PDB file of C-alpha atoms and ligand atoms in Angstrom:
ATOM      1  CA  MET A1347      11.029  -1.933  11.333  1.00 94.00           C
ATOM      2  CA  GLN A1348       8.158  -4.502  12.635  1.00 96.00           C
ATOM      3  CA  VAL A1349       8.235  -7.766  10.756  1.00 98.00           C
ATOM      4  CA  ILE A1350       5.942 -10.162  11.377  1.00 97.00           C
ATOM      5  CA  ILE A1351       6.840 -13.939   9.028  1.00 98.00           C
ATOM      6  CA  LEU A1352       2.914 -15.664   8.163  1.00 97.00           C
ATOM      7  CA  GLU A1353       2.807 -18.932   6.704  1.00 96.00           C
ATOM      8  CA  ASN A1354       0.233 -17.476   3.835  1.00 98.00           C
ATOM      9  CA  PRO A1355      -0.825 -14.787   1.194  1.00 98.00           C
ATOM     10  CA  GLN A1356      -4.125 -15.754   2.846  1.00 98.00           C
ATOM     11  CA  GLN A1357      -2.461 -15.246   6.516  1.00 98.00           C
ATOM     12  CA  VAL A1358      -0.756 -12.054   5.762  1.00 98.00           C
ATOM     13  CA  ALA A1359      -4.229 -10.419   4.213  1.00 98.00           C
ATOM     14  CA  GLN A1360      -6.152 -11.152   7.633  1.00 98.00           C
ATOM     15  CA  HIS A1361      -3.481  -9.682   9.222  1.00 98.00           C
ATOM     16  CA  ALA A1362      -3.305  -6.471   7.281  1.00 98.00           C
ATOM     17  CA  SER A1363      -7.105  -6.377   7.892  1.00 98.00           C
ATOM     18  CA  GLU A1364      -6.407  -6.670  11.114  1.00 97.00           C
ATOM     19  CA  TRP A1365      -5.300  -3.958  11.634  1.00 98.00           C
ATOM     20  CA  ILE A1366      -8.010  -1.325   9.187  1.00 98.00           C
ATOM     21  CA  VAL A1367     -10.275  -2.490  10.640  1.00 98.00           C
ATOM     22  CA  GLU A1368      -8.847  -1.400  13.707  1.00 97.00           C
ATOM     23  CA  LEU A1369      -8.591   1.910  12.996  1.00 98.00           C
ATOM     24  CA  LEU A1370     -11.909   2.074  11.733  1.00 97.00           C
ATOM     25  CA  SER A1371     -13.625   1.385  15.197  1.00 96.00           C
ATOM     26  CA  LYS A1372     -10.726   3.393  16.838  1.00 95.00           C
ATOM     27  CA  LYS A1373     -11.538   6.939  14.777  1.00 96.00           C
ATOM     28  CA  ALA A1374     -13.770   9.450  13.856  1.00 96.00           C
ATOM     29  CA  HIS A1375     -12.489  10.055  10.545  1.00 97.00           C
ATOM     30  CA  PRO A1376     -10.167   7.433   8.948  1.00 98.00           C
ATOM     31  CA  VAL A1377      -7.147   8.133   6.228  1.00 98.00           C
ATOM     32  CA  LEU A1378      -6.465   5.159   4.300  1.00 98.00           C
ATOM     33  CA  GLY A1379      -3.865   5.077   2.535  1.00 98.00           C
ATOM     34  CA  LEU A1380      -4.660   2.048  -0.409  1.00 98.00           C
ATOM     35  CA  ALA A1381      -2.602   0.472  -2.907  1.00 98.00           C
ATOM     36  CA  THR A1382      -3.705  -1.077  -6.328  1.00 97.00           C
ATOM     37  CA  GLY A1383      -1.578  -4.308  -7.147  1.00 95.00           C
ATOM     38  CA  SER A1384      -2.046  -8.151  -7.197  1.00 96.00           C
ATOM     39  CA  THR A1385      -1.110  -7.871  -3.773  1.00 97.00           C
ATOM     40  CA  PRO A1386      -3.774  -6.076  -1.717  1.00 98.00           C
ATOM     41  CA  ILE A1387      -6.846  -8.604  -4.220  1.00 98.00           C
ATOM     42  CA  SER A1388      -6.562 -10.856  -0.490  1.00 98.00           C
ATOM     43  CA  LEU A1389      -7.254  -7.789   1.743  1.00 98.00           C
ATOM     44  CA  TYR A1390      -9.643  -6.554   0.042  1.00 98.00           C
ATOM     45  CA  GLN A1391     -11.917  -9.129  -0.228  1.00 98.00           C
ATOM     46  CA  LYS A1392     -11.364 -10.155   3.744  1.00 98.00           C
ATOM     47  CA  LEU A1393     -12.541  -6.206   4.175  1.00 98.00           C
ATOM     48  CA  VAL A1394     -15.811  -7.210   1.799  1.00 98.00           C
ATOM     49  CA  GLN A1395     -16.575 -10.547   3.831  1.00 98.00           C
ATOM     50  CA  ARG A1396     -15.957  -8.416   7.156  1.00 98.00           C
ATOM     51  CA  HIS A1397     -18.449  -5.773   5.498  1.00 98.00           C
ATOM     52  CA  GLN A1398     -20.595  -8.318   4.275  1.00 97.00           C
ATOM     53  CA  GLN A1399     -20.306 -10.618   7.678  1.00 96.00           C
ATOM     54  CA  ASP A1400     -19.606  -8.608   9.907  1.00 94.00           C
ATOM     55  CA  GLN A1401     -21.440  -5.050   9.180  1.00 96.00           C
ATOM     56  CA  THR A1402     -18.116  -3.600   9.292  1.00 97.00           C
ATOM     57  CA  ASP A1403     -18.550   0.194   8.257  1.00 98.00           C
ATOM     58  CA  PHE A1404     -16.432   2.965   5.621  1.00 98.00           C
ATOM     59  CA  SER A1405     -19.058   4.905   5.342  1.00 98.00           C
ATOM     60  CA  HIS A1406     -16.849   7.302   7.912  1.00 97.00           C
ATOM     61  CA  VAL A1407     -13.331   6.727   5.423  1.00 98.00           C
ATOM     62  CA  THR A1408     -11.339   8.764   3.416  1.00 98.00           C
ATOM     63  CA  SER A1409      -8.914   7.297   0.980  1.00 98.00           C
ATOM     64  CA  PHE A1410      -5.617   8.511  -0.995  1.00 98.00           C
ATOM     65  CA  ASN A1411      -4.459   5.877  -2.903  1.00 98.00           C
ATOM     66  CA  LEU A1412      -0.498   5.785  -4.375  1.00 98.00           C
ATOM     67  CA  ASP A1413      -0.012   6.180  -7.325  1.00 98.00           C
ATOM     68  CA  GLU A1414      -2.527   6.567 -11.273  1.00 97.00           C
ATOM     69  CA  TYR A1415      -1.714   6.123 -14.053  1.00 96.00           C
ATOM     70  CA  HIS A1416      -0.511   9.092 -16.545  1.00 95.00           C
ATOM     71  CA  ASN A1417      -3.844  10.759 -18.663  1.00 92.00           C
ATOM     72  CA  ILE A1418      -5.880   7.780 -18.434  1.00 93.00           C
ATOM     73  CA  GLU A1419      -9.815   7.963 -18.149  1.00 93.00           C
ATOM     74  CA  ALA A1420     -11.272   6.505 -14.866  1.00 94.00           C
ATOM     75  CA  ASP A1421     -14.198   4.565 -16.619  1.00 94.00           C
ATOM     76  CA  ASN A1422     -10.897   2.630 -18.722  1.00 93.00           C
ATOM     77  CA  LYS A1423     -10.393  -0.658 -16.888  1.00 93.00           C
ATOM     78  CA  GLN A1424      -6.767  -0.519 -16.743  1.00 94.00           C
ATOM     79  CA  SER A1425      -7.626   2.341 -14.948  1.00 95.00           C
ATOM     80  CA  TYR A1426      -6.707   2.385 -10.356  1.00 97.00           C
ATOM     81  CA  ARG A1427      -9.720   4.126 -10.113  1.00 97.00           C
ATOM     82  CA  MET A1428     -11.076   1.355 -12.068  1.00 97.00           C
ATOM     83  CA  PHE A1429      -9.772  -1.775 -10.384  1.00 97.00           C
ATOM     84  CA  MET A1430     -10.647  -0.148  -6.679  1.00 98.00           C
ATOM     85  CA  LYS A1431     -14.132  -0.104  -6.974  1.00 98.00           C
ATOM     86  CA  GLN A1432     -14.319  -3.229  -9.083  1.00 98.00           C
ATOM     87  CA  ASN A1433     -12.556  -5.320  -6.081  1.00 98.00           C
ATOM     88  CA  LEU A1434     -12.732  -2.637  -3.346  1.00 98.00           C
ATOM     89  CA  PHE A1435     -14.737   1.004  -2.933  1.00 98.00           C
ATOM     90  CA  ASP A1436     -18.204  -0.640  -5.232  1.00 98.00           C
ATOM     91  CA  LYS A1437     -18.867  -3.666  -2.400  1.00 98.00           C
ATOM     92  CA  ILE A1438     -18.756  -1.750   0.990  1.00 98.00           C
ATOM     93  CA  ASN A1439     -20.114   0.900   2.094  1.00 98.00           C
ATOM     94  CA  ILE A1440     -17.889   3.837   1.470  1.00 98.00           C
ATOM     95  CA  ASP A1441     -17.979   6.843   0.360  1.00 98.00           C
ATOM     96  CA  GLN A1442     -17.471   7.217  -3.377  1.00 98.00           C
ATOM     97  CA  THR A1443     -16.539  10.738  -3.108  1.00 98.00           C
ATOM     98  CA  ASN A1444     -13.815  10.535  -0.276  1.00 98.00           C
ATOM     99  CA  THR A1445     -11.725   8.040  -2.300  1.00 98.00           C
ATOM    100  CA  HIS A1446      -8.884  10.155  -3.465  1.00 98.00           C
ATOM    101  CA  LEU A1447      -6.110   8.694  -6.418  1.00 98.00           C
ATOM    102  CA  PRO A1448      -3.846  11.396  -7.595  1.00 98.00           C
ATOM    103  CA  THR A1449      -5.102  11.427 -11.450  1.00 94.00           C
ATOM    104  CA  CYS A1450      -3.149  13.205 -13.851  1.00 93.00           C
ATOM    105  CA  ASN A1451      -4.332  14.395 -17.032  1.00 91.00           C
ATOM    106  CA  LEU A1452      -2.618  16.936 -19.938  1.00 93.00           C
ATOM    107  CA  ILE A1453      -4.927  20.090 -19.677  1.00 93.00           C
ATOM    108  CA  GLN A1454      -2.299  21.572 -15.799  1.00 94.00           C
ATOM    109  CA  ASP A1455       1.269  21.566 -15.946  1.00 96.00           C
ATOM    110  CA  PRO A1456       1.461  17.515 -13.363  1.00 96.00           C
ATOM    111  CA  ARG A1457       3.837  19.756 -11.023  1.00 97.00           C
ATOM    112  CA  VAL A1458       0.787  21.328  -9.681  1.00 97.00           C
ATOM    113  CA  GLN A1459      -1.363  18.077 -10.057  1.00 97.00           C
ATOM    114  CA  GLY A1460       0.717  16.642  -7.857  1.00 98.00           C
ATOM    115  CA  MET A1461       1.251  19.901  -5.243  1.00 98.00           C
ATOM    116  CA  ALA A1462      -2.860  19.688  -5.358  1.00 98.00           C
ATOM    117  CA  TYR A1463      -2.654  15.667  -4.190  1.00 98.00           C
ATOM    118  CA  GLU A1464      -0.772  16.953  -1.135  1.00 98.00           C
ATOM    119  CA  ASP A1465      -2.895  19.079  -0.235  1.00 98.00           C
ATOM    120  CA  LYS A1466      -5.343  16.926  -0.394  1.00 98.00           C
ATOM    121  CA  ILE A1467      -4.421  15.063   1.866  1.00 98.00           C
ATOM    122  CA  ARG A1468      -2.927  17.979   4.395  1.00 98.00           C
ATOM    123  CA  ASN A1469      -6.360  19.705   5.176  1.00 98.00           C
ATOM    124  CA  ALA A1470      -7.550  15.639   5.514  1.00 98.00           C
ATOM    125  CA  GLY A1471      -5.549  15.516   8.036  1.00 98.00           C
ATOM    126  CA  GLY A1472      -2.691  12.671   7.319  1.00 98.00           C
ATOM    127  CA  ILE A1473      -2.789   9.792   6.844  1.00 98.00           C
ATOM    128  CA  ASP A1474      -3.542   7.187   9.494  1.00 98.00           C
ATOM    129  CA  LEU A1475      -2.806   4.132   7.556  1.00 98.00           C
ATOM    130  CA  GLN A1476      -0.458   3.275   4.975  1.00 98.00           C
ATOM    131  CA  ILE A1477      -1.166  -0.156   2.499  1.00 98.00           C
ATOM    132  CA  LEU A1478       2.084  -0.515   0.572  1.00 98.00           C
ATOM    133  CA  GLY A1479       2.618  -3.456  -1.914  1.00 98.00           C
ATOM    134  CA  ILE A1480       6.714  -3.421  -2.942  1.00 98.00           C
ATOM    135  CA  GLY A1481       7.248  -4.417  -6.431  1.00 96.00           C
ATOM    136  CA  GLY A1482      10.074  -6.635  -7.792  1.00 95.00           C
ATOM    137  CA  ASN A1483      13.052  -3.593  -8.183  1.00 96.00           C
ATOM    138  CA  GLY A1484      12.804  -2.361  -4.213  1.00 97.00           C
ATOM    139  CA  HIS A1485       9.832  -0.014  -5.742  1.00 97.00           C
ATOM    140  CA  ILE A1486       7.000   1.653  -3.142  1.00 98.00           C
ATOM    141  CA  GLY A1487       4.676   3.032  -5.406  1.00 98.00           C
ATOM    142  CA  PHE A1488       5.726   4.255  -8.213  1.00 97.00           C
ATOM    143  CA  ASN A1489       8.636   5.316  -7.106  1.00 98.00           C
ATOM    144  CA  GLU A1490      11.900   2.983  -8.916  1.00 97.00           C
ATOM    145  CA  PRO A1491      14.710   3.108  -7.814  1.00 97.00           C
ATOM    146  CA  SER A1492      16.612   6.682  -7.901  1.00 97.00           C
ATOM    147  CA  SER A1493      13.755   7.910  -6.570  1.00 97.00           C
ATOM    148  CA  SER A1494      15.136  10.604  -4.560  1.00 98.00           C
ATOM    149  CA  LEU A1495      13.794   9.766  -0.811  1.00 97.00           C
ATOM    150  CA  SER A1496      12.220  13.141  -0.159  1.00 97.00           C
ATOM    151  CA  SER A1497       9.945  12.499  -3.206  1.00 98.00           C
ATOM    152  CA  ARG A1498       6.605  14.447  -2.904  1.00 98.00           C
ATOM    153  CA  THR A1499       3.143  13.071  -5.388  1.00 98.00           C
ATOM    154  CA  ARG A1500       5.172  13.450  -9.052  1.00 98.00           C
ATOM    155  CA  LEU A1501       4.459  11.668 -12.449  1.00 97.00           C
ATOM    156  CA  LYS A1502       7.813   9.085 -12.399  1.00 96.00           C
ATOM    157  CA  THR A1503       9.044   6.957 -16.254  1.00 96.00           C
ATOM    158  CA  LEU A1504       8.618   3.635 -14.988  1.00 95.00           C
ATOM    159  CA  THR A1505      11.460   1.688 -15.193  1.00 94.00           C
ATOM    160  CA  LYS A1506      11.469  -1.082 -18.640  1.00 95.00           C
ATOM    161  CA  GLN A1507      10.577  -4.416 -15.236  1.00 91.00           C
ATOM    162  CA  THR A1508       8.466  -2.571 -13.392  1.00 91.00           C
ATOM    163  CA  LEU A1509       6.588  -2.206 -17.550  1.00 94.00           C
ATOM    164  CA  GLN A1510       7.092  -5.759 -17.644  1.00 93.00           C
ATOM    165  CA  ASP A1511       6.104  -6.745 -14.279  1.00 89.00           C
ATOM    166  CA  ASN A1512       2.409  -5.329 -15.536  1.00 90.00           C
ATOM    167  CA  SER A1513       2.336  -5.775 -19.287  1.00 91.00           C
ATOM    168  CA  ARG A1514       0.482  -9.229 -17.964  1.00 91.00           C
ATOM    169  CA  LEU A1515      -2.252  -7.407 -16.834  1.00 89.00           C
ATOM    170  CA  PHE A1516      -3.268  -6.111 -19.991  1.00 91.00           C
ATOM    171  CA  ASP A1517      -3.811  -7.136 -23.681  1.00 90.00           C
ATOM    172  CA  SER A1518      -1.970  -7.469 -26.351  1.00 85.00           C
ATOM    173  CA  ALA A1519      -3.151  -4.894 -27.592  1.00 85.00           C
ATOM    174  CA  GLU A1520      -3.894  -2.331 -25.604  1.00 89.00           C
ATOM    175  CA  TYR A1521      -1.825   0.728 -25.191  1.00 89.00           C
ATOM    176  CA  GLN A1522       0.096   0.143 -21.877  1.00 91.00           C
ATOM    177  CA  PRO A1523       1.219   4.330 -19.830  1.00 94.00           C
ATOM    178  CA  SER A1524       4.850   4.090 -19.361  1.00 95.00           C
ATOM    179  CA  MET A1525       3.689   7.443 -16.906  1.00 96.00           C
ATOM    180  CA  ALA A1526       2.416   7.449 -13.952  1.00 97.00           C
ATOM    181  CA  MET A1527       1.919   9.773 -10.901  1.00 98.00           C
ATOM    182  CA  THR A1528       2.994   8.498  -7.622  1.00 98.00           C
ATOM    183  CA  MET A1529       2.669   9.610  -4.226  1.00 98.00           C
ATOM    184  CA  GLY A1530       7.173  10.232  -3.288  1.00 98.00           C
ATOM    185  CA  ILE A1531       8.534   9.068  -0.823  1.00 98.00           C
ATOM    186  CA  ALA A1532       8.941  10.908   1.334  1.00 98.00           C
ATOM    187  CA  THR A1533       4.923  12.070   0.964  1.00 98.00           C
ATOM    188  CA  ILE A1534       4.955   7.555   2.268  1.00 98.00           C
ATOM    189  CA  LEU A1535       6.701   8.222   5.120  1.00 98.00           C
ATOM    190  CA  ASP A1536       4.258  11.353   6.748  1.00 98.00           C
ATOM    191  CA  ALA A1537       1.445   8.326   7.120  1.00 98.00           C
ATOM    192  CA  LYS A1538       1.698   7.444  10.179  1.00 98.00           C
ATOM    193  CA  TYR A1539       1.754   4.048  10.501  1.00 98.00           C
ATOM    194  CA  VAL A1540       3.007   1.822   6.841  1.00 98.00           C
ATOM    195  CA  LEU A1541       1.439  -1.408   6.829  1.00 98.00           C
ATOM    196  CA  LEU A1542       3.687  -3.303   3.505  1.00 98.00           C
ATOM    197  CA  MET A1543       2.732  -6.841   2.224  1.00 98.00           C
ATOM    198  CA  ALA A1544       4.689  -9.163   0.405  1.00 98.00           C
ATOM    199  CA  THR A1545       4.183 -13.275  -0.584  1.00 98.00           C
ATOM    200  CA  GLY A1546       5.754 -14.982  -3.150  1.00 98.00           C
ATOM    201  CA  LYS A1547       9.969 -15.366  -3.831  1.00 98.00           C
ATOM    202  CA  ASN A1548       9.779 -12.883  -6.045  1.00 97.00           C
ATOM    203  CA  LYS A1549      10.024 -10.019  -3.597  1.00 98.00           C
ATOM    204  CA  ALA A1550      12.315 -12.448  -1.457  1.00 98.00           C
ATOM    205  CA  LYS A1551      15.601 -10.045  -2.396  1.00 98.00           C
ATOM    206  CA  ALA A1552      14.243  -6.769  -2.504  1.00 98.00           C
ATOM    207  CA  VAL A1553      12.486  -8.174   0.218  1.00 98.00           C
ATOM    208  CA  ASN A1554      15.986  -8.188   1.677  1.00 98.00           C
ATOM    209  CA  GLU A1555      17.753  -5.411   1.017  1.00 98.00           C
ATOM    210  CA  MET A1556      14.481  -2.962   2.383  1.00 98.00           C
ATOM    211  CA  ILE A1557      15.346  -4.563   6.297  1.00 98.00           C
ATOM    212  CA  ASN A1558      19.602  -5.104   6.512  1.00 97.00           C
ATOM    213  CA  GLY A1559      19.921  -3.175   3.123  1.00 96.00           C
ATOM    214  CA  PRO A1560      21.498   0.185   3.148  1.00 98.00           C
ATOM    215  CA  LEU A1561      19.330   3.433   2.923  1.00 98.00           C
ATOM    216  CA  SER A1562      19.273   3.938  -0.544  1.00 98.00           C
ATOM    217  CA  ALA A1563      17.940   5.135  -3.246  1.00 98.00           C
ATOM    218  CA  ARG A1564      19.161   1.797  -4.961  1.00 97.00           C
ATOM    219  CA  CYS A1565      16.136   0.798  -3.017  1.00 98.00           C
ATOM    220  CA  PRO A1566      13.042   2.889  -2.240  1.00 98.00           C
ATOM    221  CA  ALA A1567      11.053   0.869   0.295  1.00 98.00           C
ATOM    222  CA  SER A1568      14.342   0.783   2.873  1.00 98.00           C
ATOM    223  CA  ALA A1569      13.446   4.801   3.117  1.00 98.00           C
ATOM    224  CA  LEU A1570      10.615   2.554   5.475  1.00 98.00           C
ATOM    225  CA  GLN A1571      13.675   2.143   7.640  1.00 98.00           C
ATOM    226  CA  LEU A1572      13.854   5.866   8.646  1.00 98.00           C
ATOM    227  CA  HIS A1573       9.512   5.417   9.608  1.00 98.00           C
ATOM    228  CA  GLN A1574       8.162   5.177  13.216  1.00 97.00           C
ATOM    229  CA  HIS A1575       5.685   2.490  13.180  1.00 98.00           C
ATOM    230  CA  ALA A1576       6.574   0.770  10.020  1.00 98.00           C
ATOM    231  CA  VAL A1577       4.776  -2.717   9.707  1.00 98.00           C
ATOM    232  CA  ILE A1578       5.804  -5.121   6.802  1.00 98.00           C
ATOM    233  CA  VAL A1579       4.194  -8.441   7.211  1.00 98.00           C
ATOM    234  CA  LEU A1580       5.577 -11.448   4.788  1.00 98.00           C
ATOM    235  CA  ASP A1581       4.988 -14.778   4.087  1.00 98.00           C
ATOM    236  CA  LYS A1582       7.599 -17.139   3.990  1.00 97.00           C
ATOM    237  CA  ASP A1583       8.697 -17.122   0.746  1.00 98.00           C
ATOM    238  CA  ALA A1584       8.660 -13.620   0.693  1.00 98.00           C
ATOM    239  CA  ALA A1585      11.050 -13.851   3.656  1.00 98.00           C
ATOM    240  CA  SER A1586      13.292 -16.432   2.845  1.00 98.00           C
ATOM    241  CA  GLU A1587      15.721 -14.365   2.398  1.00 98.00           C
ATOM    242  CA  LEU A1588      16.127 -12.318   5.489  1.00 98.00           C
ATOM    243  CA  SER A1589      19.263 -14.247   7.357  1.00 94.00           C
ATOM    244  CA  ASN A1590      17.633 -13.307  11.765  1.00 93.00           C
ATOM    245  CA  GLN A1591      13.971 -15.360  10.569  1.00 96.00           C
ATOM    246  CA  GLU A1592      14.305 -16.674  14.134  1.00 95.00           C
ATOM    247  CA  TYR A1593      14.376 -13.501  15.820  1.00 95.00           C
ATOM    248  CA  TYR A1594      10.957 -12.264  14.605  1.00 96.00           C
ATOM    249  CA  ILE A1595       8.712 -14.617  14.638  1.00 94.00           C
ATOM    250  CA  TRP A1596      10.435 -14.901  18.204  1.00 94.00           C
ATOM    251  CA  ALA A1597       9.415 -11.353  18.432  1.00 94.00           C
ATOM    252  CA  ASN A1598       6.342 -10.831  17.607  1.00 93.00           C
ATOM    253  CA  ARG A1599       4.741 -13.744  19.631  1.00 92.00           C
ATOM    254  CA  GLU A1600       7.082 -11.541  23.183  1.00 90.00           C
ATOM    255  CA  HIS A1601       4.483  -8.825  21.546  1.00 90.00           C
ATOM    256  CA  GLN A1602       0.831 -10.498  19.833  1.00 90.00           C
ATOM    257  CA  LYS A1603       0.077 -10.274  24.415  1.00 90.00           C
ATOM    258  CA  ILE A1604       0.662  -6.769  24.030  1.00 92.00           C
ATOM    259  CA  ASN A1605      -2.104  -6.190  21.364  1.00 92.00           C
ATOM    260  CA  GLN A1606      -3.767  -8.005  22.987  1.00 92.00           C
ATOM    261  CA  ASP A1607      -4.408  -5.669  25.229  1.00 93.00           C
ATOM    262  CA  TYR A1608      -3.789  -2.565  23.809  1.00 95.00           C
ATOM    263  CA  GLY A1609      -4.337  -3.043  20.495  1.00 95.00           C
ATOM    264  CA  PHE A1610      -1.738  -2.033  17.204  1.00 94.00           C
ATOM    265  CA  PHE A1611      -2.085   1.392  17.292  1.00 93.00           C
ATOM    266  CA  LEU A1612      -0.737   3.999  19.864  1.00 88.00           C
TER     267      LEU A1612
HETATM  268  P1  PGA B2585       2.317  -6.670  -6.566  1.00 75.14           P
HETATM  269  O1  PGA B2585       3.344  -5.165  -6.945  1.00 75.14           O
HETATM  270  O2  PGA B2585       1.418  -6.937  -6.081  1.00 75.14           O
HETATM  271  O3  PGA B2585       1.228  -6.856  -8.458  1.00 75.14           O
HETATM  272  O4  PGA B2585       3.670  -7.635  -7.007  1.00 75.14           O
HETATM  273  C1  PGA B2585       3.599  -4.311  -5.561  1.00 75.14           C
HETATM  274  C2  PGA B2585       4.380  -3.063  -6.075  1.00 75.14           C
HETATM  275  O5  PGA B2585       4.549  -3.252  -7.379  1.00 75.14           O
HETATM  276  O6  PGA B2585       3.880  -1.995  -5.161  1.00 75.14           O
END
C-alpha cells in the first residue's frame, strides 16, 4: 500500500485529481471507477475546474460507479445517477452513454443484474483506476462488515450505522432505501489501481484497521492490503490513529522524484 498523508481535504482532492488527469492523458480509452458520498465531491470539483480551465478532455472516458440504491429511478434526486450528474457528468464533456451505475430494478433477478454489471466492466477492458471512499465502519462501496472478500456485484442490505450516516442527506419525509446494489470486494480488487480518499477524524479508526489491522471481513477495506497498486490518500485527521505516520511521510517524499520522472502509472 502507498499511504500518502496530506495537510487537508483540499490537498487530498488535488492529489486524487492528478492521478485521474494523468490516466486520461496516458490512455486512449481510460476506464474510471467512481464513487459517491461527501468525500469525492471536492475531487469532482477539481476535475470540473480542470475541464473548464485547462480543457481536460473526458470524451474518451468510460465510467463505472461503485453502487446505486435498489429500485430507484435515475431521475430521483436521491439516486447516485443524479449525484453523479450534478457533481460531475453534466459539467464535463463525458459521453453519458458511457457512464454506468449498477442499477437494480424489481423486474429481473438482482443476481442476474449484478452479473450483467460484472460483464459490462469486463467487456470495457476492466477498470484502470477505481476511486474509493471508506465508511466509518470500514466499508468500501456498500460492502458492509461481514461481506465476503471474494464478493461480486450484488444487492446488499445496509447496516444501521450506514443508514444513520447517510440519513443527513434525506429529508425527514423522504424514503431512504435500505438496500443497494454494489460492486463486490473482488470486483474492486480487479481494478488495475485503486485510490482511496479519507478525510476527517471520524474515519481515523477505520483507516487504521484498513492499513494495520488483520485482513478481515470485519473491516472490508482491509482487503486492499491484497491489492498490488492501492493508494491511500489521507488528510492529517484521517491519518491520526496510524502509529507509523513519520515513515509514510518520509517514504512519500522519497517517491516523489520517481513519480515526477515516470508518472504515477506503470
Ligand atoms: P462519505 O462516505 O464520503 O460520505 O464519508 C464514504 C463511504 O461511505 O464510502
